[in-house]
Amino acid sequence: MYRAVCVVLCACLLLPALRCENLLCYYCPLQSNGKVCRPVLSECPPQELCSTARGRYGGRVVLSARGCLSKQECRLEHVISYKGTNITMSYSCCDWHYCNSGSRITVHSALFALAVATTIILPAWAR
Amino acid sequence: MGKFAIWAVLLSALVVCSSGCFQCLVNVDDSLRLCWGHVLTKYDIRNVDSCFSTIDRIFNRKERVIQAGRVGGGYDKQLRDIMYAEIMPLVEEFDNKLNADSVYEDRLQTAADNFVAEAYKLPRATGCIPPCGFQVSGSVYNCVTCLYDSCEYPLDCPTRDLVVQENNSTEMRCDVQFSLPRDIEIIWRFAPEVRTQQVEQFGLVTVGEDQLYSIPSARLHHMGTYQCEIFSQQYSIIRTYHHLTVIPQVLVAQAKLQGIFNMALLPGGQIPAQPAVPPHDLGPTRSSWLLSLPSPPLLAACLTALLLLLFLSLGFVIWWMKIIRNQASMDPVTSIH
């Protein structure tokens, strides 16, 4: 019984796509890479993921943005005009809450550790 | 391939270009505050992304707004003030409150219309004056690049030529056709002997505010190129060049002497006290000397007269000697003694 609850909890934490509610992602408009945004959360429409965008100019990352993006767009690379300069944009997407906070790996690891801890500790505590 | 092309087209329509008057003039924090409570009514979610898309559609991708933003040099601050006057009331009103996307749409559209109307009242650029120099008054603000479009003239002006005789005075002016800013610094540099615009060949002469460079008595070592560079707030605005040629005194004196000689050769000529313009080279003087010769018939007549006079005098000498000889033969005593 508890094991089942834990599995569901894990699934909820790691795969929000399975749930009915929409993803909550950080939003920051397209701007020079390295500039910090005040943290603003945005709720994505269904079928959209949290994304981190990087704009490259001659191999160097010059722009960055965060927000929601459709699954199809996540895979694509394209060229945009930013202040008169052509920038190649590429995206990386993730599908759990706040996953595009910037320190993507740490958040992911923290969530993963929490999930693992819950899975192990909860059944032990329940017995 | 075809599928990819369709996606690419779709994407290009979706892509946020993010270049426009709003993005240039409003800082990110204010726009985030404005968009915080944007509710996407279709899904009933608070979605900031779509608010920025709306801003982009209303302000940034509209040619009308970009045209309104094309103000003259130095007026971007006023343009910013106009934008803030329209946006800040909305930011305050929407701060930490949820509002439907339709509300945002209407209010932002009104703000954009007001911005366009007000921005058109700002002075436009006066135009660029060729051929050189960085002209602030001629530049136009561009809401796509968030920068001023310059006149795109080179900093270096074409070289002007100056000729001066040795020991005479000369002066050069660092004149520009367009209006200069108030706080300017002028640097004069000199490249001896050569005619050049190569920066490394110049050596520093003076730094200050003087637009006039004066040489009271030109010497041969003053020959070369003079560069005047004008700075405004550490930025170079324009570089003008004067190439100075000094004619040596020897040549000047020779030319003067030639002039006086010519005057003396003229029929009935008088040497004026000060010849107006002494000739510089020998070519024209030689031809004027030829021109001052009398006509050939007159010359022939003169020569004939001279020869006639010579023969007549010779005849007279022979005749006179004959008489002397006759007198001697008639008086033998005198001849013996």
Short mmCIF file of N, CA and C in Angstrom, two decimals, chain B residues 14-145:
data_model
loop_
_atom_site.label_atom_id
_atom_site.label_comp_id
_atom_site.label_asym_id
_atom_site.label_seq_id
_atom_site.Cartn_x
_atom_site.Cartn_y
_atom_site.Cartn_z
N LEU B 14 6.23 31.85 -35.24
CA LEU B 14 6.11 31.81 -33.78
C LEU B 14 7.25 32.55 -33.09
N VAL B 15 8.39 32.61 -33.80
CA VAL B 15 9.59 33.12 -33.16
C VAL B 15 9.42 34.56 -32.69
N VAL B 16 9.85 34.77 -31.47
CA VAL B 16 9.81 36.11 -30.92
C VAL B 16 11.07 36.84 -31.40
N CYS B 17 10.86 37.86 -32.22
CA CYS B 17 12.02 38.55 -32.78
C CYS B 17 12.74 39.37 -31.73
N SER B 18 12.00 39.83 -30.75
CA SER B 18 12.59 40.55 -29.63
C SER B 18 13.48 41.70 -30.05
N SER B 19 13.08 42.45 -31.05
CA SER B 19 13.77 43.69 -31.34
C SER B 19 12.70 44.71 -31.65
N GLY B 20 12.66 45.73 -30.85
CA GLY B 20 11.66 46.75 -31.08
C GLY B 20 11.75 47.81 -30.03
N CYS B 21 10.88 48.85 -30.21
CA CYS B 21 10.96 50.01 -29.32
C CYS B 21 10.75 49.63 -27.86
N PHE B 22 9.82 48.70 -27.62
CA PHE B 22 9.53 48.32 -26.24
C PHE B 22 10.76 47.70 -25.58
N GLN B 23 11.35 46.78 -26.30
CA GLN B 23 12.52 46.08 -25.76
C GLN B 23 13.69 47.03 -25.56
N CYS B 24 13.84 48.01 -26.49
CA CYS B 24 14.95 48.96 -26.38
C CYS B 24 14.76 49.90 -25.20
N LEU B 25 13.52 50.29 -24.94
CA LEU B 25 13.27 51.39 -24.02
C LEU B 25 12.85 50.97 -22.61
N VAL B 26 12.23 49.80 -22.50
CA VAL B 26 11.74 49.38 -21.17
C VAL B 26 12.65 48.30 -20.63
N ASN B 27 13.07 48.45 -19.39
CA ASN B 27 13.98 47.42 -18.87
C ASN B 27 13.23 46.15 -18.47
N VAL B 28 14.00 45.07 -18.42
CA VAL B 28 13.42 43.73 -18.28
C VAL B 28 12.59 43.60 -17.00
N ASP B 29 13.08 44.16 -15.89
CA ASP B 29 12.36 44.03 -14.63
C ASP B 29 10.97 44.67 -14.69
N ASP B 30 10.89 45.85 -15.34
CA ASP B 30 9.59 46.52 -15.47
C ASP B 30 8.65 45.72 -16.35
N SER B 31 9.20 45.14 -17.43
CA SER B 31 8.32 44.36 -18.30
C SER B 31 7.87 43.06 -17.60
N LEU B 32 8.74 42.50 -16.75
CA LEU B 32 8.32 41.30 -16.00
C LEU B 32 7.23 41.64 -14.99
N ARG B 33 7.36 42.82 -14.37
CA ARG B 33 6.32 43.26 -13.43
C ARG B 33 5.00 43.44 -14.15
N LEU B 34 5.11 44.02 -15.37
CA LEU B 34 3.91 44.27 -16.17
C LEU B 34 3.21 42.96 -16.52
N CYS B 35 4.01 41.96 -16.86
CA CYS B 35 3.45 40.71 -17.39
C CYS B 35 3.11 39.67 -16.32
N TRP B 36 3.49 39.94 -15.10
CA TRP B 36 3.35 38.91 -14.07
C TRP B 36 1.94 38.33 -13.99
N GLY B 37 0.92 39.18 -14.04
CA GLY B 37 -0.46 38.71 -13.82
C GLY B 37 -1.24 38.40 -15.09
N HIS B 38 -0.51 38.11 -16.18
CA HIS B 38 -1.18 37.85 -17.46
C HIS B 38 -1.85 36.47 -17.46
N VAL B 39 -3.16 36.48 -17.60
CA VAL B 39 -3.90 35.20 -17.57
C VAL B 39 -4.30 34.81 -19.00
N LEU B 40 -3.89 33.61 -19.35
CA LEU B 40 -4.27 33.07 -20.66
C LEU B 40 -5.66 32.46 -20.48
N THR B 41 -6.69 33.16 -20.93
CA THR B 41 -8.07 32.74 -20.62
C THR B 41 -8.44 31.39 -21.22
N LYS B 42 -7.84 31.05 -22.33
CA LYS B 42 -8.15 29.77 -22.99
C LYS B 42 -7.93 28.59 -22.04
N TYR B 43 -6.82 28.65 -21.28
CA TYR B 43 -6.51 27.55 -20.34
C TYR B 43 -6.69 27.97 -18.88
N ASP B 44 -7.01 29.24 -18.67
CA ASP B 44 -7.14 29.81 -17.33
C ASP B 44 -5.85 29.60 -16.51
N ILE B 45 -4.77 29.98 -17.11
CA ILE B 45 -3.48 29.88 -16.42
C ILE B 45 -2.78 31.23 -16.46
N ARG B 46 -1.93 31.47 -15.42
CA ARG B 46 -1.14 32.71 -15.41
C ARG B 46 0.12 32.44 -16.25
N ASN B 47 0.15 32.96 -17.45
CA ASN B 47 1.22 32.66 -18.38
C ASN B 47 1.94 33.93 -18.82
N VAL B 48 3.20 34.03 -18.44
CA VAL B 48 3.99 35.23 -18.73
C VAL B 48 4.48 35.23 -20.18
N ASP B 49 4.78 34.04 -20.68
CA ASP B 49 5.31 33.92 -22.05
C ASP B 49 4.42 34.62 -23.07
N SER B 50 3.10 34.33 -22.97
CA SER B 50 2.20 34.87 -23.99
C SER B 50 2.06 36.39 -23.86
N CYS B 51 2.29 36.92 -22.63
CA CYS B 51 2.25 38.38 -22.46
C CYS B 51 3.36 39.03 -23.26
N PHE B 52 4.55 38.43 -23.19
CA PHE B 52 5.68 38.96 -23.95
C PHE B 52 5.46 38.84 -25.45
N SER B 53 4.78 37.76 -25.86
CA SER B 53 4.45 37.61 -27.27
C SER B 53 3.52 38.73 -27.72
N THR B 54 2.55 39.06 -26.82
CA THR B 54 1.61 40.14 -27.14
C THR B 54 2.34 41.47 -27.27
N ILE B 55 3.23 41.75 -26.34
CA ILE B 55 4.02 42.99 -26.39
C ILE B 55 4.80 43.04 -27.69
N ASP B 56 5.41 41.91 -28.02
CA ASP B 56 6.22 41.83 -29.23
C ASP B 56 5.38 42.12 -30.47
N ARG B 57 4.18 41.57 -30.48
CA ARG B 57 3.29 41.74 -31.62
C ARG B 57 2.85 43.19 -31.73
N ILE B 58 2.51 43.81 -30.59
CA ILE B 58 1.95 45.17 -30.62
C ILE B 58 3.04 46.23 -30.81
N PHE B 59 4.17 46.08 -30.12
CA PHE B 59 5.19 47.13 -30.14
C PHE B 59 6.34 46.85 -31.11
N ASN B 60 6.80 45.62 -31.08
CA ASN B 60 8.08 45.37 -31.73
C ASN B 60 8.01 45.04 -33.20
N ARG B 61 7.00 44.32 -33.58
CA ARG B 61 6.97 43.93 -34.99
C ARG B 61 6.13 44.87 -35.84
N LYS B 62 5.66 45.95 -35.25
CA LYS B 62 4.85 46.91 -36.01
C LYS B 62 5.76 47.97 -36.63
N GLU B 63 5.74 48.07 -37.93
CA GLU B 63 6.57 49.05 -38.65
C GLU B 63 6.20 50.47 -38.24
N ARG B 64 4.92 50.67 -37.94
CA ARG B 64 4.41 51.97 -37.52
C ARG B 64 5.12 52.46 -36.25
N VAL B 65 5.30 51.55 -35.30
CA VAL B 65 5.97 51.90 -34.03
C VAL B 65 7.45 52.16 -34.28
N ILE B 66 8.06 51.31 -35.10
CA ILE B 66 9.49 51.45 -35.38
C ILE B 66 9.76 52.78 -36.09
N GLN B 67 8.87 53.14 -37.03
CA GLN B 67 9.00 54.42 -37.75
C GLN B 67 8.89 55.60 -36.78
N ALA B 68 7.93 55.49 -35.84
CA ALA B 68 7.74 56.56 -34.86
C ALA B 68 8.98 56.74 -34.00
N GLY B 69 9.71 55.66 -33.81
CA GLY B 69 10.90 55.69 -32.98
C GLY B 69 12.13 56.26 -33.67
N ARG B 70 12.02 56.58 -34.96
CA ARG B 70 13.19 57.07 -35.70
C ARG B 70 13.42 58.56 -35.42
N VAL B 71 13.79 58.85 -34.19
CA VAL B 71 14.01 60.26 -33.80
C VAL B 71 15.46 60.67 -34.05
N GLY B 72 15.68 61.98 -34.02
CA GLY B 72 17.01 62.52 -34.27
C GLY B 72 17.97 62.28 -33.11
N GLY B 73 19.23 62.61 -33.37
CA GLY B 73 20.31 62.37 -32.41
C GLY B 73 20.04 62.94 -31.02
N GLY B 74 20.19 62.11 -29.99
CA GLY B 74 20.05 62.57 -28.61
C GLY B 74 18.64 62.53 -28.07
N TYR B 75 17.67 62.15 -28.90
CA TYR B 75 16.27 62.17 -28.44
C TYR B 75 15.77 60.81 -27.97
N ASP B 76 16.68 59.84 -27.84
CA ASP B 76 16.23 58.52 -27.37
C ASP B 76 15.76 58.59 -25.92
N LYS B 77 16.33 59.54 -25.14
CA LYS B 77 15.93 59.68 -23.74
C LYS B 77 14.47 60.13 -23.66
N GLN B 78 14.12 61.11 -24.50
CA GLN B 78 12.73 61.57 -24.54
C GLN B 78 11.80 60.45 -25.00
N LEU B 79 12.31 59.66 -25.95
CA LEU B 79 11.53 58.53 -26.46
C LEU B 79 11.25 57.52 -25.32
N ARG B 80 12.28 57.31 -24.51
CA ARG B 80 12.13 56.43 -23.35
C ARG B 80 11.10 56.99 -22.37
N ASP B 81 11.18 58.31 -22.15
CA ASP B 81 10.23 58.95 -21.23
C ASP B 81 8.79 58.77 -21.71
N ILE B 82 8.60 58.92 -23.01
CA ILE B 82 7.26 58.75 -23.59
C ILE B 82 6.77 57.33 -23.36
N MET B 83 7.66 56.37 -23.63
CA MET B 83 7.30 54.96 -23.46
C MET B 83 6.94 54.67 -22.00
N TYR B 84 7.77 55.18 -21.09
CA TYR B 84 7.52 54.94 -19.66
C TYR B 84 6.23 55.61 -19.18
N ALA B 85 5.94 56.79 -19.76
CA ALA B 85 4.70 57.48 -19.39
C ALA B 85 3.49 56.64 -19.76
N GLU B 86 3.63 55.82 -20.80
CA GLU B 86 2.52 54.96 -21.21
C GLU B 86 2.50 53.64 -20.45
N ILE B 87 3.67 53.13 -20.15
CA ILE B 87 3.78 51.78 -19.59
C ILE B 87 3.66 51.76 -18.06
N MET B 88 4.28 52.74 -17.39
CA MET B 88 4.32 52.69 -15.92
C MET B 88 2.95 52.68 -15.25
N PRO B 89 1.97 53.48 -15.76
CA PRO B 89 0.64 53.38 -15.14
C PRO B 89 0.07 51.95 -15.20
N LEU B 90 0.36 51.27 -16.32
CA LEU B 90 -0.10 49.88 -16.46
C LEU B 90 0.62 48.97 -15.47
N VAL B 91 1.93 49.18 -15.34
CA VAL B 91 2.73 48.36 -14.43
C VAL B 91 2.18 48.50 -13.01
N GLU B 92 1.91 49.75 -12.60
CA GLU B 92 1.39 49.99 -11.25
C GLU B 92 0.01 49.36 -11.08
N GLU B 93 -0.80 49.51 -12.10
CA GLU B 93 -2.18 49.00 -12.02
C GLU B 93 -2.22 47.47 -12.00
N PHE B 94 -1.37 46.85 -12.82
CA PHE B 94 -1.39 45.39 -12.94
C PHE B 94 -0.51 44.69 -11.91
N ASP B 95 0.22 45.48 -11.10
CA ASP B 95 1.22 44.90 -10.20
C ASP B 95 0.59 43.88 -9.23
N ASN B 96 1.08 42.64 -9.31
CA ASN B 96 0.63 41.55 -8.45
C ASN B 96 -0.88 41.29 -8.51
N LYS B 97 -1.47 41.66 -9.67
CA LYS B 97 -2.90 41.35 -9.84
C LYS B 97 -3.06 40.54 -11.12
N LEU B 98 -4.06 39.68 -11.11
CA LEU B 98 -4.31 38.88 -12.31
C LEU B 98 -5.25 39.63 -13.24
N ASN B 99 -4.90 39.63 -14.51
CA ASN B 99 -5.75 40.27 -15.52
C ASN B 99 -5.82 39.39 -16.77
N ALA B 100 -6.96 39.39 -17.40
CA ALA B 100 -7.16 38.55 -18.58
C ALA B 100 -6.34 39.07 -19.76
N ASP B 101 -6.01 38.15 -20.65
CA ASP B 101 -5.19 38.53 -21.81
C ASP B 101 -5.85 39.60 -22.68
N SER B 102 -7.19 39.58 -22.72
CA SER B 102 -7.90 40.59 -23.53
C SER B 102 -7.69 41.99 -22.95
N VAL B 103 -7.64 42.08 -21.63
CA VAL B 103 -7.39 43.37 -20.96
C VAL B 103 -6.00 43.87 -21.35
N TYR B 104 -5.03 42.95 -21.26
CA TYR B 104 -3.65 43.30 -21.65
C TYR B 104 -3.60 43.80 -23.09
N GLU B 105 -4.26 43.04 -23.94
CA GLU B 105 -4.27 43.35 -25.38
C GLU B 105 -4.76 44.79 -25.60
N ASP B 106 -5.92 45.10 -25.01
CA ASP B 106 -6.52 46.43 -25.21
C ASP B 106 -5.63 47.54 -24.66
N ARG B 107 -5.19 47.34 -23.43
CA ARG B 107 -4.41 48.39 -22.78
C ARG B 107 -3.07 48.61 -23.48
N LEU B 108 -2.43 47.53 -23.90
CA LEU B 108 -1.14 47.66 -24.57
C LEU B 108 -1.29 48.31 -25.94
N GLN B 109 -2.41 47.98 -26.61
CA GLN B 109 -2.66 48.58 -27.93
C GLN B 109 -2.84 50.09 -27.79
N THR B 110 -3.58 50.50 -26.76
CA THR B 110 -3.78 51.94 -26.51
C THR B 110 -2.44 52.61 -26.22
N ALA B 111 -1.65 51.94 -25.38
CA ALA B 111 -0.34 52.47 -25.03
C ALA B 111 0.52 52.65 -26.28
N ALA B 112 0.47 51.67 -27.17
CA ALA B 112 1.26 51.73 -28.41
C ALA B 112 0.80 52.89 -29.29
N ASP B 113 -0.52 53.08 -29.40
CA ASP B 113 -1.06 54.17 -30.22
C ASP B 113 -0.62 55.52 -29.66
N ASN B 114 -0.71 55.67 -28.34
CA ASN B 114 -0.29 56.92 -27.70
C ASN B 114 1.21 57.16 -27.90
N PHE B 115 1.97 56.08 -27.79
CA PHE B 115 3.41 56.20 -27.97
C PHE B 115 3.74 56.70 -29.38
N VAL B 116 3.08 56.11 -30.37
CA VAL B 116 3.32 56.51 -31.76
C VAL B 116 3.00 58.00 -31.95
N ALA B 117 1.85 58.41 -31.43
CA ALA B 117 1.41 59.81 -31.57
C ALA B 117 2.41 60.77 -30.93
N GLU B 118 2.88 60.43 -29.73
CA GLU B 118 3.80 61.31 -29.00
C GLU B 118 5.20 61.31 -29.62
N ALA B 119 5.63 60.12 -30.04
CA ALA B 119 6.99 59.99 -30.58
C ALA B 119 7.15 60.79 -31.87
N TYR B 120 6.08 60.88 -32.66
CA TYR B 120 6.15 61.65 -33.91
C TYR B 120 6.35 63.14 -33.67
N LYS B 121 6.06 63.59 -32.44
CA LYS B 121 6.23 65.01 -32.12
C LYS B 121 7.69 65.35 -31.85
N LEU B 122 8.51 64.33 -31.58
CA LEU B 122 9.94 64.57 -31.29
C LEU B 122 10.68 64.95 -32.58
N PRO B 123 11.74 65.79 -32.42
CA PRO B 123 12.48 66.21 -33.63
C PRO B 123 13.10 65.02 -34.37
N ARG B 124 13.06 65.15 -35.66
CA ARG B 124 13.67 64.13 -36.52
C ARG B 124 15.10 64.56 -36.86
N ALA B 125 15.84 63.68 -37.49
CA ALA B 125 17.24 64.00 -37.82
C ALA B 125 17.32 65.09 -38.88
N THR B 126 18.39 65.89 -38.79
CA THR B 126 18.56 67.00 -39.74
C THR B 126 19.17 66.54 -41.06
N GLY B 127 19.65 65.35 -41.07
CA GLY B 127 20.25 64.83 -42.30
C GLY B 127 21.77 64.85 -42.23
N CYS B 128 22.37 64.05 -43.07
CA CYS B 128 23.83 63.91 -43.05
C CYS B 128 24.47 64.84 -44.07
N ILE B 129 25.61 65.42 -43.69
CA ILE B 129 26.33 66.30 -44.61
C ILE B 129 27.61 65.59 -45.05
N PRO B 130 27.71 65.23 -46.34
CA PRO B 130 28.90 64.51 -46.79
C PRO B 130 30.11 65.43 -46.80
N PRO B 131 31.34 64.94 -46.86
CA PRO B 131 31.70 63.55 -47.15
C PRO B 131 32.28 62.80 -45.96
N CYS B 132 32.40 63.44 -44.80
CA CYS B 132 33.14 62.76 -43.73
C CYS B 132 32.64 63.18 -42.36
N GLY B 133 33.07 62.42 -41.36
CA GLY B 133 32.79 62.77 -39.97
C GLY B 133 31.63 62.01 -39.37
N PHE B 134 31.72 61.85 -38.05
CA PHE B 134 30.65 61.21 -37.30
C PHE B 134 29.67 62.29 -36.87
N GLN B 135 28.48 62.29 -37.46
CA GLN B 135 27.55 63.39 -37.25
C GLN B 135 26.37 62.95 -36.39
N VAL B 136 26.42 63.39 -35.13
CA VAL B 136 25.36 63.01 -34.18
C VAL B 136 24.01 63.56 -34.64
N SER B 137 24.01 64.80 -35.11
CA SER B 137 22.75 65.43 -35.51
C SER B 137 22.13 64.77 -36.74
N GLY B 138 22.96 64.06 -37.50
CA GLY B 138 22.45 63.43 -38.70
C GLY B 138 21.98 62.01 -38.47
N SER B 139 22.33 61.45 -37.29
CA SER B 139 22.01 60.05 -37.06
C SER B 139 20.55 59.88 -36.60
N VAL B 140 20.05 58.70 -36.84
CA VAL B 140 18.63 58.39 -36.58
C VAL B 140 18.55 57.20 -35.64
N TYR B 141 17.66 57.30 -34.63
CA TYR B 141 17.50 56.19 -33.69
C TYR B 141 16.77 55.03 -34.37
N ASN B 142 17.25 53.84 -34.09
CA ASN B 142 16.68 52.66 -34.72
C ASN B 142 16.18 51.70 -33.65
N CYS B 143 14.86 51.48 -33.63
CA CYS B 143 14.25 50.60 -32.62
C CYS B 143 14.48 49.13 -32.89
N VAL B 144 15.08 48.79 -34.03
CA VAL B 144 15.37 47.38 -34.30
C VAL B 144 16.71 47.01 -33.67
N THR B 145 17.68 47.92 -33.79
CA THR B 145 19.01 47.63 -33.25
C THR B 145 19.23 48.26 -31.87
#
